[in-house]
Coordinates of C-alpha atoms and ligand atoms in Angstrom, one line a residue:
X1 CA 23.6 16.5 13.1
X2 CA 20.0 16.7 12.1
X3 CA 18.9 20.4 11.5
X4 CA 16.1 21.1 13.9
X5 CA 12.7 21.2 11.9
X6 CA 10.2 23.9 13.1
X7 CA 6.6 22.6 11.8
X8 CA 4.4 25.2 10.2
X9 CA 1.7 26.8 12.4
X10 CA -1.0 24.6 11.4
X11 CA 0.9 21.3 11.8
X12 CA 2.3 22.3 15.1
X13 CA -1.2 23.0 16.3
X14 CA -2.2 19.6 15.2
X15 CA 0.5 17.8 16.8
X16 CA -0.1 19.6 20.3
X17 CA -3.6 18.2 20.2
X18 CA -4.5 14.5 20.7
X19 CA -5.6 12.8 17.5
X20 CA -9.2 11.1 17.8
X21 CA -11.2 8.5 16.6
X22 CA -13.9 9.3 13.8
X23 CA -17.0 7.3 14.8
X24 CA -20.5 8.1 13.4
X25 CA -19.3 11.7 12.4
X26 CA -17.8 12.6 16.0
X27 CA -14.2 12.9 16.7
X28 CA -13.8 11.0 19.9
X29 CA -11.3 9.8 22.7
X30 CA -10.8 6.1 22.9
X31 CA -13.4 4.6 25.3
X32 CA -10.9 4.0 28.0
X33 CA -9.0 7.1 27.3
X34 CA -5.9 5.2 26.1
X35 CA -3.3 6.9 24.0
X36 CA -0.5 5.7 21.6
X37 CA 2.6 8.0 21.0
X38 CA 3.5 9.0 17.5
X39 CA 7.1 9.1 16.6
X40 CA 9.0 11.2 14.2
X41 CA 11.4 8.4 12.4
X42 CA 13.9 11.1 11.3
X43 CA 14.4 12.1 15.2
X44 CA 13.1 9.2 17.1
X45 CA 11.2 11.7 19.2
X46 CA 7.6 11.5 20.3
X47 CA 5.8 14.4 18.3
X48 CA 2.2 13.7 19.2
X49 CA -0.3 11.2 20.6
X50 CA -3.4 9.3 19.1
X51 CA -6.3 8.0 20.6
X52 CA -5.7 4.1 20.9
X53 CA -9.1 2.4 20.0
X54 CA -10.5 -0.4 22.1
X55 CA -12.7 -3.2 21.2
X56 CA -15.6 -1.1 22.5
X57 CA -14.7 1.4 20.0
X58 CA -14.8 -1.1 17.2
X59 CA -18.2 -2.2 18.2
X60 CA -19.4 1.6 18.3
X61 CA -18.1 2.1 14.7
X62 CA -19.2 -1.3 13.2
X63 CA -22.6 -0.4 14.6
X64 CA -22.4 3.2 13.1
X65 CA -21.2 1.8 9.8
X66 CA -23.9 -1.0 9.8
X67 CA -26.8 1.5 10.6
X68 CA -25.6 3.9 7.9
X69 CA -25.6 1.0 5.3
X70 CA -28.9 -0.4 6.2
X71 CA -30.4 3.1 6.3
X72 CA -29.1 3.9 2.9
X73 CA -27.5 7.1 4.1
X74 CA -24.8 6.7 1.2
X75 CA -26.5 4.6 -1.3
X76 CA -29.7 6.8 -1.0
X77 CA -27.9 9.5 -2.8
X78 CA -27.8 9.4 -6.7
X79 CA -24.6 8.0 -8.0
X80 CA -23.9 11.5 -9.6
X81 CA -24.3 13.0 -5.9
X82 CA -21.8 10.5 -4.6
X83 CA -19.4 11.2 -7.5
X84 CA -19.5 15.0 -6.7
X85 CA -18.6 14.4 -3.0
X86 CA -15.6 12.1 -4.0
X87 CA -14.5 14.7 -6.3
X88 CA -14.8 17.4 -3.6
X89 CA -12.5 15.1 -1.4
X90 CA -9.8 15.4 -4.2
X91 CA -10.1 19.2 -4.4
X92 CA -9.8 19.5 -0.7
X93 CA -6.8 17.3 -0.6
X94 CA -5.2 19.4 -3.2
X95 CA -6.2 22.6 -1.2
X96 CA -4.6 21.1 1.7
X97 CA -1.4 19.6 0.0
X98 CA 1.2 21.4 1.8
X99 CA 0.0 20.6 5.3
X100 CA -0.9 17.0 4.2
X101 CA 2.6 16.4 2.8
X102 CA 4.2 17.9 5.9
X103 CA 2.2 15.4 8.1
X104 CA 3.3 12.5 5.9
X105 CA 7.0 13.7 6.0
X106 CA 7.0 13.9 9.8
X107 CA 4.9 10.8 10.5
X108 CA 6.1 8.3 7.9
X109 CA 9.7 9.7 7.2
X110 CA 8.9 10.7 3.6
X111 CA 10.8 13.7 1.9
X112 CA 8.5 16.6 1.6
X113 CA 8.9 17.0 -2.3
X114 CA 8.0 13.5 -2.7
X115 CA 4.8 13.7 -0.6
X116 CA 4.0 17.0 -2.0
X117 CA 4.3 16.1 -5.6
X118 CA 3.9 12.4 -5.4
X119 CA 1.7 10.9 -2.9
X120 CA -0.6 13.8 -2.4
X121 CA -1.7 14.5 -6.0
X122 CA -1.8 10.8 -6.5
X123 CA -4.3 10.5 -3.4
X124 CA -6.4 13.3 -5.0
X125 CA -6.4 11.6 -8.4
X126 CA -7.6 8.3 -6.9
X127 CA -10.5 10.0 -5.4
X128 CA -11.1 11.8 -9.0
X129 CA -10.7 8.4 -10.7
X130 CA -13.3 6.6 -8.5
X131 CA -15.7 9.7 -8.5
X132 CA -16.0 9.0 -12.3
X133 CA -16.9 5.2 -11.6
X134 CA -20.0 6.2 -9.4
X135 CA -22.1 6.6 -12.4
X136 CA -20.8 3.7 -14.3
X137 CA -21.4 0.7 -12.3
X138 CA -23.5 -1.5 -14.5
X139 CA -25.0 -5.0 -15.0
X140 CA -25.9 -6.9 -18.0
X141 CA -29.0 -8.3 -19.5
X142 CA -28.9 -12.1 -20.3
X143 CA -30.6 -14.4 -22.8
X144 CA -32.0 -17.5 -21.1
X145 CA -32.1 -21.0 -23.0
X146 CA -33.5 -23.4 -20.2
X147 CA -37.3 -23.3 -21.0
X148 CA -37.7 -22.7 -24.8
X149 CA -41.5 -21.7 -24.8
X150 CA -41.4 -19.2 -22.1
X151 CA -40.4 -15.5 -21.9
X152 CA -38.1 -14.0 -19.4
X153 CA -36.3 -10.7 -18.6
X154 CA -33.0 -11.5 -16.9
X155 CA -30.3 -9.2 -15.8
X156 CA -27.2 -8.8 -13.4
X157 CA -26.8 -5.8 -11.1
X158 CA -23.8 -4.8 -8.9
X159 CA -24.6 -3.9 -5.3
X160 CA -22.2 -2.7 -2.5
X161 CA -20.8 -5.4 -0.5
X162 CA -21.8 -3.8 2.8
X163 CA -19.8 -2.6 5.8
X164 CA -15.9 -3.0 4.9
X165 CA -12.9 -2.9 7.2
X166 CA -10.0 -1.4 5.6
X167 CA -6.7 -2.1 7.1
X168 CA -3.3 -0.5 6.0
X169 CA 0.4 -0.5 7.0
X170 CA 2.8 2.4 7.5
X171 CA 4.8 2.7 4.4
X172 CA 2.4 4.7 2.3
X173 CA -0.4 6.0 4.8
X174 CA -2.3 8.6 2.5
X175 CA -2.0 6.6 -0.7
X176 CA -2.9 3.3 0.7
X177 CA -5.9 4.7 2.5
X178 CA -7.2 6.4 -0.6
X179 CA -6.7 3.3 -2.6
X180 CA -9.2 1.6 -0.4
X181 CA -11.6 4.3 0.6
X182 CA -12.2 5.8 -2.9
X183 CA -13.4 2.5 -4.5
X184 CA -15.2 1.2 -1.5
X185 CA -17.2 4.6 -1.3
X186 CA -17.6 4.5 -5.1
X187 CA -19.3 1.0 -4.9
X188 CA -21.5 2.3 -2.0
X189 CA -20.0 0.7 1.0
X190 CA -19.8 2.1 4.5
X191 CA -16.2 1.9 5.8
X192 CA -14.2 1.5 8.9
X193 CA -10.5 2.5 8.2
X194 CA -7.6 1.4 10.5
X195 CA -4.5 3.2 9.8
X196 CA -1.1 1.8 11.0
X197 CA -0.6 2.4 14.8
X198 CA 2.8 4.4 13.7
X199 CA 1.2 6.6 11.0
X200 CA -2.4 7.9 11.8
X201 CA -1.8 11.7 11.0
X202 CA -2.6 12.0 7.3
X203 CA -5.5 9.5 7.8
X204 CA -7.0 11.5 10.5
X205 CA -6.7 14.6 8.3
X206 CA -8.0 12.8 5.3
X207 CA -11.1 11.9 7.5
X208 CA -11.8 15.6 8.3
X209 CA -11.8 16.4 4.7
X210 CA -14.1 13.7 3.8
X211 CA -16.6 14.8 6.3
X212 CA -16.1 18.5 5.0
X213 CA -16.7 17.2 1.5
X214 CA -20.1 15.8 2.5
X215 CA -19.2 12.1 3.3
X216 CA -22.2 11.4 5.8
X217 CA -21.7 10.2 9.3
X218 CA -21.3 6.6 9.7
X219 CA -20.2 6.2 6.1
X220 CA -16.5 6.7 7.2
X221 CA -15.2 5.7 10.6
X222 CA -11.4 5.9 11.6
X223 CA -9.9 4.0 14.3
X224 CA -6.2 4.4 15.1
X225 CA -5.0 1.6 17.2
X226 CA -3.3 -1.7 17.6
X227 CA -3.6 -4.6 14.9
X228 CA -3.8 -7.3 17.3
X229 CA -6.7 -5.6 19.1
X230 CA -8.6 -3.3 16.7
X231 CA -7.6 -5.0 13.4
X232 CA -8.2 -8.4 14.7
X233 CA -11.7 -7.6 16.1
X234 CA -12.7 -5.9 12.8
X235 CA -11.6 -8.9 10.9
X236 CA -13.6 -11.3 13.2
X237 CA -16.6 -9.1 13.3
X238 CA -19.8 -10.8 12.4
X239 CA -21.3 -7.5 11.1
X240 CA -18.5 -6.8 8.8
X241 CA -18.9 -8.0 5.2
X242 CA -15.4 -7.6 3.9
X243 CA -12.0 -6.7 4.9
X244 CA -9.5 -5.3 2.5
X245 CA -6.0 -5.5 3.9
X246 CA -2.5 -4.2 2.9
X247 CA 0.4 -5.4 5.0
X248 CA 2.6 -8.5 5.5
X249 CA 2.0 -12.0 4.3
X250 CA 2.1 -13.3 8.0
X251 CA -0.7 -11.0 9.1
X252 CA -2.6 -11.6 5.9
X253 CA -2.8 -15.4 6.7
X254 CA -4.1 -14.3 10.3
X255 CA -6.8 -12.4 8.6
X256 CA -8.0 -15.3 6.3
X257 CA -8.5 -17.2 9.6
X258 CA -10.3 -14.5 11.5
X259 CA -12.5 -13.9 8.5
X260 CA -13.8 -17.5 8.4
X261 CA -16.6 -16.9 11.1
X262 CA -19.0 -15.1 8.8
X263 CA -17.2 -15.8 5.5
X264 CA -16.5 -12.3 5.0
X265 CA -15.0 -11.4 1.6
X266 CA -11.3 -10.7 2.1
X267 CA -8.8 -8.9 -0.4
X268 CA -5.0 -9.0 0.6
X269 CA -2.1 -6.8 -0.8
X270 CA 0.8 -8.5 0.7
X271 CA 4.6 -8.7 0.6
X272 CA 6.9 -8.7 -2.4
X273 CA 10.5 -9.6 -3.4
X274 CA 10.5 -8.2 -6.8
X275 CA 13.1 -9.0 -9.4
X276 CA 14.9 -6.5 -11.5
X277 CA 16.1 -8.4 -14.6
X278 CA 18.9 -6.7 -16.6
X279 CA 19.8 -8.3 -20.1
X280 CA 23.0 -7.5 -21.7
X281 CA 21.6 -5.3 -24.3
X282 CA 19.8 -2.9 -21.9
X283 CA 20.5 0.8 -21.9
X284 CA 22.7 0.6 -18.8
X285 CA 23.0 4.5 -18.3
X286 CA 19.2 4.4 -17.5
X287 CA 18.9 0.8 -16.0
X288 CA 21.5 1.2 -13.3
X289 CA 20.2 4.4 -11.6
X290 CA 16.8 2.9 -12.1
X291 CA 17.6 -0.2 -10.4
X292 CA 19.1 1.8 -7.4
X293 CA 16.1 4.0 -7.3
X294 CA 13.9 0.7 -7.4
X295 CA 15.5 -0.4 -4.0
X296 CA 16.5 2.9 -2.2
X297 CA 13.4 4.9 -2.7
X298 CA 11.4 5.2 0.6
X299 CA 14.3 3.5 2.2
X300 CA 13.3 0.3 0.4
X301 CA 10.0 0.3 2.4
X302 CA 7.9 -0.1 -0.8
X303 CA 6.0 -3.3 -1.5
X304 CA 7.1 -3.2 -4.9
X305 CA 10.7 -2.3 -4.3
X306 CA 13.1 -4.1 -6.8
X307 CA 15.0 -6.0 -4.2
X308 CA 16.3 -8.8 -6.1
X309 CA 18.8 -7.7 -8.9
X310 CA 19.6 -10.2 -11.7
X311 CA 22.0 -9.0 -14.2
X312 CA 23.3 -11.1 -17.1
X313 CA 26.8 -12.3 -16.6
X314 CA 28.1 -10.2 -19.3
X315 CA 27.1 -7.0 -17.5
X316 CA 26.8 -8.2 -14.1
X317 CA 30.1 -6.8 -12.7
X318 CA 29.4 -3.2 -14.3
X319 CA 25.7 -3.2 -13.0
X320 CA 26.5 -4.4 -9.5
X321 CA 29.6 -1.9 -9.3
X322 CA 27.3 0.9 -10.6
X323 CA 24.5 0.3 -8.2
X324 CA 27.0 -0.1 -5.3
X325 CA 28.8 3.2 -6.3
X326 CA 25.1 5.0 -6.2
X327 CA 24.6 3.6 -2.9
X328 CA 27.8 4.6 -1.5
X329 CA 27.3 8.1 -2.5
X330 CA 23.6 8.6 -1.2
X331 CA 23.3 11.2 1.5
X332 CA 21.2 9.6 4.3
X333 CA 19.3 11.8 6.9
X334 CA 16.2 13.4 8.0
X335 CA 13.3 13.5 5.8
X336 CA 13.1 17.3 6.5
X337 CA 16.2 18.2 4.8
X338 CA 15.8 18.0 1.2
X339 CA 19.5 17.8 0.4
X340 CA 19.2 14.1 1.7
X341 CA 18.6 11.4 -0.8
X342 CA 17.4 8.6 1.5
X343 CA 15.5 9.1 4.7
X344 CA 14.8 6.9 7.6
X345 CA 13.1 3.6 8.5
X346 CA 9.9 3.8 10.1
X347 CA 10.8 2.5 13.6
X348 CA 13.6 1.2 15.7
X349 CA 12.0 -2.4 15.3
X350 CA 12.2 -2.2 11.7
X351 CA 15.8 -0.8 11.8
X352 CA 16.9 -3.7 13.9
X353 CA 14.9 -6.3 11.8
X354 CA 16.6 -5.1 8.5
X355 CA 19.9 -5.0 10.1
X356 CA 19.4 -8.7 11.4
X357 CA 18.8 -9.6 7.5
X358 CA 21.9 -8.0 6.5
X359 CA 23.8 -10.0 9.3
X360 CA 22.1 -13.0 8.1
X361 CA 23.3 -12.2 4.3
X362 CA 26.9 -11.6 5.7
X363 CA 26.9 -14.9 7.5
X364 CA 25.7 -16.9 4.5
X365 CA 28.3 -15.4 2.5
X366 CA 27.1 -12.4 0.6
X367 CA 29.7 -9.9 -0.3
X368 CA 28.9 -6.4 1.1
X369 CA 29.5 -4.2 -2.0
X370 CA 28.0 -1.2 -0.2
X371 CA 26.6 -0.1 3.0
X372 CA 25.8 -2.7 5.6
X373 CA 25.9 -0.5 8.7
X374 CA 23.6 1.2 10.8
X375 CA 24.0 5.0 11.0
X376 CA 24.3 5.9 14.7
X377 CA 24.2 9.3 16.3
X378 CA 21.3 11.1 14.6
X379 CA 18.3 10.0 16.9
X380 CA 16.4 8.7 13.9
X381 CA 16.2 5.2 12.4
X382 CA 19.0 5.4 9.7
X383 CA 20.7 2.6 7.7
X384 CA 23.3 2.8 5.0
X385 CA 21.9 2.0 1.5
X386 CA 23.2 -1.8 1.2
X387 CA 24.1 -3.9 -1.7
X388 CA 24.6 -7.8 -1.0
X389 CA 26.5 -9.0 -4.0
X390 CA 27.3 -12.5 -5.4
X391 CA 24.2 -13.9 -3.4
X392 CA 22.7 -17.4 -4.3
X393 CA 19.3 -18.8 -4.4
X394 CA 19.4 -20.6 -0.9
X395 CA 20.3 -17.4 1.1
X396 CA 17.3 -15.9 3.3
X397 CA 18.2 -12.4 1.9
X398 CA 17.4 -13.6 -1.6
X399 CA 14.1 -15.5 -0.6
X400 CA 12.6 -13.3 2.1
X401 CA 11.2 -9.8 2.0
X402 CA 13.6 -7.5 3.8
X403 CA 11.3 -4.2 3.4
X404 CA 14.4 -2.0 3.8
X405 CA 17.2 -0.6 1.5
X406 CA 18.9 -3.8 1.0
X407 CA 19.5 -5.2 -2.6
X408 CA 20.7 -8.7 -3.4
X409 CA 22.6 -9.2 -6.8
X410 CA 23.3 -12.2 -8.6
X411 CA 24.4 -13.0 -12.2
X412 CA 22.4 -15.2 -14.8
X413 CA 23.5 -16.8 -18.1
X414 CA 20.4 -17.5 -20.2
X415 CA 17.0 -16.3 -20.8
X416 CA 15.7 -19.6 -19.8
X417 CA 17.3 -19.4 -16.2
X418 CA 15.9 -16.1 -15.5
X419 CA 12.4 -17.1 -15.3
X420 CA 13.2 -19.9 -13.0
X421 CA 15.4 -17.7 -10.8
X422 CA 12.7 -14.8 -10.6
X423 CA 9.7 -17.3 -10.1
X424 CA 11.4 -20.0 -7.8
X425 CA 13.5 -18.0 -5.7
X426 CA 10.7 -16.4 -3.8
X427 CA 7.2 -17.2 -2.6
X428 CA 6.1 -13.8 -3.5
X429 CA 4.9 -12.7 -6.9
X430 CA 4.0 -9.0 -6.6
X431 CA 6.0 -7.2 -9.4
X432 CA 9.0 -7.4 -11.6
X433 CA 11.0 -5.2 -14.0
X434 CA 12.8 -6.2 -17.2
X435 CA 15.4 -4.2 -18.9
X436 CA 16.2 -4.9 -22.6
X437 CA 16.0 -3.2 -26.1
X438 CA 14.9 -6.5 -27.6
X439 CA 10.9 -6.2 -28.0
X440 CA 10.3 -9.9 -28.4
X441 CA 12.7 -10.9 -25.4
X442 CA 10.9 -8.2 -23.2
X443 CA 7.3 -9.7 -24.1
X444 CA 8.7 -13.4 -23.6
X445 CA 10.0 -12.5 -20.2
X446 CA 7.0 -10.7 -19.2
X447 CA 4.9 -13.7 -20.1
X448 CA 7.1 -16.0 -18.0
X449 CA 7.3 -14.1 -14.8
X450 CA 4.6 -14.9 -12.2
X451 CA 3.8 -11.5 -11.0
X452 CA 0.9 -9.2 -11.0
X453 CA 2.7 -6.2 -12.4
X454 CA 5.5 -6.3 -14.9
X455 CA 7.4 -3.2 -16.1
X456 CA 9.6 -3.0 -19.0
X457 CA 12.3 -0.3 -19.1
X458 CA 11.0 1.4 -16.1
X459 CA 10.1 0.2 -12.6
X460 CA 7.6 1.2 -10.0
X461 CA 5.3 3.3 -12.2
X462 CA 1.7 3.2 -10.7
X463 CA -1.4 4.4 -12.3
X464 CA -5.1 4.5 -11.0
X465 CA -6.2 2.7 -14.0
X466 CA -3.7 -0.2 -13.8
X467 CA -4.6 -3.1 -11.3
X468 CA -2.2 -3.6 -8.8
X469 CA -1.5 -6.8 -6.6
X470 CA 0.1 -10.0 -6.6
X471 CA 0.3 -13.7 -7.7
X472 CA 1.3 -16.5 -5.3
X473 CA 1.8 -15.2 -1.7
X474 CA 1.6 -11.5 -2.5
X475 CA -2.1 -11.7 -2.1
X476 CA -5.7 -12.0 -3.3
X477 CA -7.3 -9.5 -5.6
X478 CA -6.2 -6.1 -6.9
X479 CA -6.2 -2.5 -6.0
X480 CA -6.9 0.3 -8.5
X481 CA -8.8 0.3 -11.8
X482 CA -12.2 -1.0 -12.3
X483 CA -11.1 -4.4 -11.0
X484 CA -10.6 -3.0 -7.4
X485 CA -14.3 -1.3 -7.7
X486 CA -15.7 -4.7 -8.5
X487 CA -14.2 -6.3 -5.3
X488 CA -16.3 -3.9 -3.2
X489 CA -19.4 -5.2 -5.0
X490 CA -21.7 -8.2 -4.9
X491 CA -23.2 -9.5 -8.2
X492 CA -27.0 -10.2 -8.2
X493 CA -28.9 -12.0 -11.0
X494 CA -32.5 -11.3 -11.4
X495 CA -34.7 -13.6 -13.6
X496 CA -38.4 -12.1 -14.1
X497 CA -41.0 -14.4 -15.9
X498 CA -42.9 -12.3 -18.4
Ligands
LIG1 P1 1.7 -5.7 9.1 O1 2.3 -5.9 10.4 O2 0.9 -6.8 8.5 O3 0.5 -4.6 9.5 C1 -0.3 -4.0 8.5 C2 -1.6 -3.6 9.2 O4 -2.2 -4.5 9.7 C3 -1.2 -2.4 10.3 O5 -2.3 -1.6 10.4 C4 -1.3 -3.6 11.6 O6 -1.7 -2.8 12.8 C5 -2.6 -4.3 11.0 N1 -2.4 -5.7 11.8 C6 -1.5 -6.2 12.5 N2 -1.8 -7.4 13.1 C7 -3.2 -7.5 12.7 C8 -4.1 -8.5 13.1 N3 -3.8 -9.8 13.5 N4 -5.4 -8.4 12.5 C9 -5.6 -7.3 11.7 N5 -5.0 -6.3 11.4 C10 -3.4 -6.5 11.9 O7 2.6 -5.1 8.1 P2 3.7 -4.0 8.3 O8 4.9 -4.6 8.7 O9 3.2 -2.9 9.0 O10 4.1 -3.3 6.8 C11 4.9 -3.9 5.8 C12 4.3 -5.1 5.1 O11 3.2 -4.5 4.2 C13 5.2 -5.5 4.2 O12 5.3 -7.0 3.9 C14 4.8 -5.1 2.7 O13 5.2 -5.7 1.5 C15 3.5 -5.0 2.8 N6 2.8 -3.9 1.9 C16 2.1 -4.5 0.8 C17 1.6 -3.5 -0.2 C18 0.9 -4.1 -1.3 O14 0.1 -3.3 -2.0 N7 1.2 -5.3 -1.8 C19 1.8 -2.1 0.1 C20 2.6 -1.8 1.2 C21 3.0 -2.7 2.2 P3 -0.5 -2.2 13.6 O15 -0.2 -1.0 13.0 O16 -0.9 -2.0 15.0 O17 0.8 -3.1 13.5
LIG2 MG1 5.3 8.0 13.0

């Protein structure tokens, strides 16, 4: 049984009131008064409601963002002034860390300690990192050669791309919102953020703190609502200059189509099917628990989850048995109970989808080395941590993203095979980890892997300075680092005849 969780006074009060839309500095109901239920994935119960934005609300927020941009409401401040406001957002996130972590726990099913000591400080650091960049956006001077006997002064400058629509999924609501808002604002853009319909709570709180920190009205707008209405309209809208999207590859392709009308800029952080490659000389006492963590953290709902395990045949049995033993012993239950080791999936639909994938693996002949069953009777959306062993390349569970706590394992025999397996078994190319003590082999494999992020003897370590994103069908562009900032800018060249 799930122990009943009593929210803190602040959070209880927030849950009792309907979450609003942030449009032009005002917290508003949806234009037609529509509401969406917000579920707690640990209990399956409705715990609050949020305004469900309409196409009319999209019009209002795009108009507000456009006006703020054209009137230089944000870019009219000095870069140092903008940097100070972003730094203040970080301070406010830290001041309200407990409350935000509690919201993330209740809404997204994250453990409190993970949210409090992981996502919340990471979101704050994201705003600090980009606060520093505000004063460091620079162009270059150029030497011309076209006309030898005349003098020119030529330079490039970076300008904000304009009005940006930022669309994120439910698996890391606060961090994903911050990864987009902070660089977009540092570049000088005006923003419309659409959180996932399931998880608006921490984004709404972040919006309040951003207004409190001094981000001007119209520069930040927040629209909770459905992807097929609000997301789609934002993506089609002729007055939106760029869409930055994190989510599934399927919706990412829809976004490219919808963005065609005004050829808006598009960046996409999409799905993954990241391999964990264990060579026979690896330190297995570290690699085995790390491989389990790479797939079972956040119940596998992580874009860089290590969902395909390839272990050298000399250690394959030991590695598979080791990860399966960890899976079998994991305590699964409510995110509010810190004695649990794996929490819920986000929704009933996601639970069913992941379970269908396990069934498909079973039918195609995978051996269930651990888990494989739904955990009934708890109200929430729980599944056993699952290891599908002895899989092969043609299986759906090996090729497709599952986005749940399901690991496939497969042996390999040579280092020449492994890059082929890792690269060809899936259309994704987001991340990979390599486990070996042989430094040459580590670098050779890192070079051979077609993925945007490769970890050696670790998995899933993010950093604000490190570009994050995918090759192949894992996306276009990168989050984080200077590289993400540039994606919120246009480059202008100016040639002056002297
Ligand atoms: P999703 O269905 O693609 O949804 C993502 C966001 O897009 C949600 O806000 C959704 O709104 C919205 N959306 C849906 N249809 C839309 C449309 N036609 N136009 C515009 N927006 C639309 O993804 P998901 O299932 O929620 O999230 C899981 C996926 O995200 C996985 O594939 C995972 O790998 C990927 N992901 C990638 C990264 C990365 O950085 N690479 C990080 C995290 C997750 P609703 O909430 O209303 O559906
Ligand atoms: Mg929820």
